[in-house]
Amino acid sequence: MLRVLLLVESEVSKRCHACGPKRRGRWSFPVLQEFSKLTHVNSFPVVFLFHILCAGVLSVLVGHPLDLVKVRMQTQHHVDDSEKKGTFEILREILAKEGFVGMYKGVGAPIVAVAPIWATSFWGFDTGMKLVRSIFEIPAGTPLPIAQICLAGGFSALPTAVVMVPSERIKCILQMQDKDESKRKYKGVGDCFSQIYKESGIGGLYKGTALTLFRDIPACITYFGVYEMSKQKLMEAQGATTPGIGTALIAGALAGMSFWPVAQPMDTLKSRYQTAEDG
C-alpha cells in the first residue's frame, strides 16, 4: 500500500509542477493539491493521512516480528560465537518463552510514529525534488533524471529522521528488555519515553541520529533510484505510458529489496548503539 501511495505522490507531483503555481490548489503538498482540486474536499489531508496510517500500521504488523528477530541478532555482540543464535533459533526461542505476544514487543513505538514518519518522508521527497529542480535549473514539467530523483530521495531521509530516531530508539530498547516482567525497567512506550527524557534529556531520545542518517541517506538514494528505474522499465515492457498498481507494487518490492543490503551494516551499528548503556 505504501508503494502505491508513493506512485500516486510521484505522478501527481509531476502534474502539479507541470500546471505551474497558478493552477496549484490550497495545499503545498502536491498530491493533496491535486486531490483537493479534483474532489473539492478541503479536508482531504485528513483522509490522505488516514490512508498512510492504515498502510503503515499493516506494514508494521507484518514486519515487526522479523524486525524483533533482526534487532536481537544484531545485539549478540557480547555473546561468545559458539552461543550466538540464528534467525530461526531466535524465532523459536521467542515463541517458546514469550509466546506469540512476545513477537510484538516494542510495537507501540513504530505504530505511534508510522503516520508522521511516512507523511514526513513524502513531504521530504517532494521538497527534495523542488530543491533539485532549483539547483540544476530543471524546468517545471520536465521529468527528473534518475540521478536527481536519487538525490531527492536521499534528502527525504533528513526530515524523516526527526520522527524516526526517537521511535526506533524506544522500539529497540523495549525489544531488548528481559522477558521477566519483574526485571523490566520500562512498562511501555510512554514510560520508556519519559524515563529516557528524565535521565538524558532530548539528546537521549535522539541517541543514534548520526548512524540513522548514515543508514538512511544512501539507502533512500538506492530505494528511490531502483523504484524509478524499475517503474520505467516495467512500463516500457508493457508499452504503457502511465504506471498501474501492479507496476507500483513490483517496483516497490524491488526497491525494498535493494534498500536493506545498503542499510543493514549501519542498521546493525545503530541497534547496538541505541541499546547500549549511556557512558
mmCIF file of C-alpha atoms in Angstrom, residues 88-190:
data_model
loop_
_atom_site.group_PDB
_atom_site.id
_atom_site.type_symbol
_atom_site.label_atom_id
_atom_site.label_comp_id
_atom_site.label_asym_id
_atom_site.label_seq_id
_atom_site.Cartn_x
_atom_site.Cartn_y
_atom_site.Cartn_z
ATOM 1 C CA PHE A 88 15.033 -19.437 13.286
ATOM 2 C CA GLU A 89 16.636 -20.247 16.656
ATOM 3 C CA ILE A 90 15.767 -16.789 17.966
ATOM 4 C CA LEU A 91 12.284 -17.032 16.474
ATOM 5 C CA ARG A 92 11.650 -20.387 18.183
ATOM 6 C CA GLU A 93 13.050 -19.083 21.463
ATOM 7 C CA ILE A 94 10.749 -16.037 21.444
ATOM 8 C CA LEU A 95 7.703 -18.148 20.708
ATOM 9 C CA ALA A 96 8.638 -20.729 23.357
ATOM 10 C CA LYS A 97 9.493 -18.290 26.163
ATOM 11 C CA GLU A 98 7.405 -15.225 25.406
ATOM 12 C CA GLY A 99 4.592 -16.567 23.275
ATOM 13 C CA PHE A 100 3.031 -15.015 20.197
ATOM 14 C CA VAL A 101 2.528 -11.697 22.006
ATOM 15 C CA GLY A 102 6.283 -11.570 22.569
ATOM 16 C CA MET A 103 6.753 -11.267 18.805
ATOM 17 C CA TYR A 104 5.246 -7.787 19.064
ATOM 18 C CA LYS A 105 7.373 -6.499 21.913
ATOM 19 C CA GLY A 106 8.067 -2.777 21.344
ATOM 20 C CA VAL A 107 5.470 -2.482 18.572
ATOM 21 C CA GLY A 108 3.802 0.536 20.183
ATOM 22 C CA ALA A 109 6.551 2.997 19.214
ATOM 23 C CA PRO A 110 6.516 2.324 15.449
ATOM 24 C CA ILE A 111 2.705 2.184 15.415
ATOM 25 C CA VAL A 112 2.500 5.625 17.024
ATOM 26 C CA ALA A 113 5.186 7.066 14.735
ATOM 27 C CA VAL A 114 4.274 5.387 11.433
ATOM 28 C CA ALA A 115 1.894 8.082 10.129
ATOM 29 C CA PRO A 116 4.217 11.005 10.973
ATOM 30 C CA ILE A 117 7.205 9.099 9.554
ATOM 31 C CA TRP A 118 5.588 8.377 6.194
ATOM 32 C CA ALA A 119 3.934 11.803 5.947
ATOM 33 C CA THR A 120 7.312 13.420 6.654
ATOM 34 C CA SER A 121 9.002 11.113 4.144
ATOM 35 C CA PHE A 122 6.549 12.094 1.392
ATOM 36 C CA TRP A 123 6.976 15.770 2.242
ATOM 37 C CA GLY A 124 10.775 15.386 2.311
ATOM 38 C CA PHE A 125 10.828 13.673 -1.081
ATOM 39 C CA ASP A 126 8.623 16.379 -2.591
ATOM 40 C CA THR A 127 10.792 19.128 -1.076
ATOM 41 C CA GLY A 128 13.898 17.328 -2.337
ATOM 42 C CA MET A 129 12.512 17.308 -5.887
ATOM 43 C CA LYS A 130 11.823 21.055 -5.659
ATOM 44 C CA LEU A 131 15.378 21.703 -4.446
ATOM 45 C CA VAL A 132 16.834 19.544 -7.199
ATOM 46 C CA ARG A 133 14.847 21.427 -9.846
ATOM 47 C CA SER A 134 16.075 24.714 -8.405
ATOM 48 C CA ILE A 135 19.745 23.690 -8.100
ATOM 49 C CA PHE A 136 20.008 22.047 -11.534
ATOM 50 C CA GLU A 137 17.634 24.549 -13.173
ATOM 51 C CA ILE A 138 15.267 21.860 -14.434
ATOM 52 C CA PRO A 139 12.039 23.455 -15.717
ATOM 53 C CA ALA A 140 8.709 22.547 -14.134
ATOM 54 C CA GLY A 141 7.017 19.755 -16.069
ATOM 55 C CA THR A 142 10.295 18.236 -17.262
ATOM 56 C CA PRO A 143 10.764 14.699 -15.880
ATOM 57 C CA LEU A 144 13.666 14.463 -13.468
ATOM 58 C CA PRO A 145 16.583 12.194 -14.464
ATOM 59 C CA ILE A 146 17.216 9.154 -12.267
ATOM 60 C CA ALA A 147 20.255 10.776 -10.637
ATOM 61 C CA GLN A 148 18.222 13.786 -9.499
ATOM 62 C CA ILE A 149 15.416 11.541 -8.209
ATOM 63 C CA CYS A 150 18.047 9.682 -6.165
ATOM 64 C CA LEU A 151 19.228 12.983 -4.667
ATOM 65 C CA ALA A 152 15.654 13.933 -3.766
ATOM 66 C CA GLY A 153 15.206 10.510 -2.172
ATOM 67 C CA GLY A 154 18.364 10.971 -0.119
ATOM 68 C CA PHE A 155 17.110 14.355 1.063
ATOM 69 C CA SER A 156 13.862 12.772 2.292
ATOM 70 C CA ALA A 157 15.854 10.928 4.969
ATOM 71 C CA LEU A 158 16.806 14.204 6.690
ATOM 72 C CA PRO A 159 13.383 15.388 7.934
ATOM 73 C CA THR A 160 12.191 11.807 8.431
ATOM 74 C CA ALA A 161 14.965 11.221 10.975
ATOM 75 C CA VAL A 162 13.366 13.805 13.284
ATOM 76 C CA VAL A 163 10.472 11.399 13.876
ATOM 77 C CA MET A 164 12.199 8.087 13.205
ATOM 78 C CA VAL A 165 15.154 8.294 15.609
ATOM 79 C CA PRO A 166 13.171 8.547 18.889
ATOM 80 C CA SER A 167 10.737 5.902 17.632
ATOM 81 C CA GLU A 168 13.496 3.422 16.798
ATOM 82 C CA ARG A 169 15.421 4.208 19.982
ATOM 83 C CA ILE A 170 12.369 3.318 22.117
ATOM 84 C CA LYS A 171 11.473 0.322 19.942
ATOM 85 C CA CYS A 172 14.952 -1.211 20.180
ATOM 86 C CA ILE A 173 15.156 -0.706 23.950
ATOM 87 C CA LEU A 174 11.763 -2.338 24.525
ATOM 88 C CA GLN A 175 12.649 -5.214 22.191
ATOM 89 C CA MET A 176 15.721 -5.985 24.269
ATOM 90 C CA GLN A 177 14.006 -5.946 27.673
ATOM 91 C CA ASP A 178 14.049 -9.062 29.815
ATOM 92 C CA LYS A 179 11.101 -11.394 29.262
ATOM 93 C CA ASP A 180 10.574 -11.472 33.038
ATOM 94 C CA GLU A 181 8.238 -8.564 33.813
ATOM 95 C CA SER A 182 9.694 -8.161 37.316
ATOM 96 C CA LYS A 183 13.099 -7.366 35.787
ATOM 97 C CA ARG A 184 11.855 -4.907 33.179
ATOM 98 C CA LYS A 185 12.873 -1.279 33.588
ATOM 99 C CA TYR A 186 10.194 0.133 31.307
ATOM 100 C CA LYS A 187 6.470 -0.590 31.409
ATOM 101 C CA GLY A 188 5.753 0.521 27.856
ATOM 102 C CA VAL A 189 6.301 3.162 25.194
ATOM 103 C CA GLY A 190 5.165 6.131 27.297
#
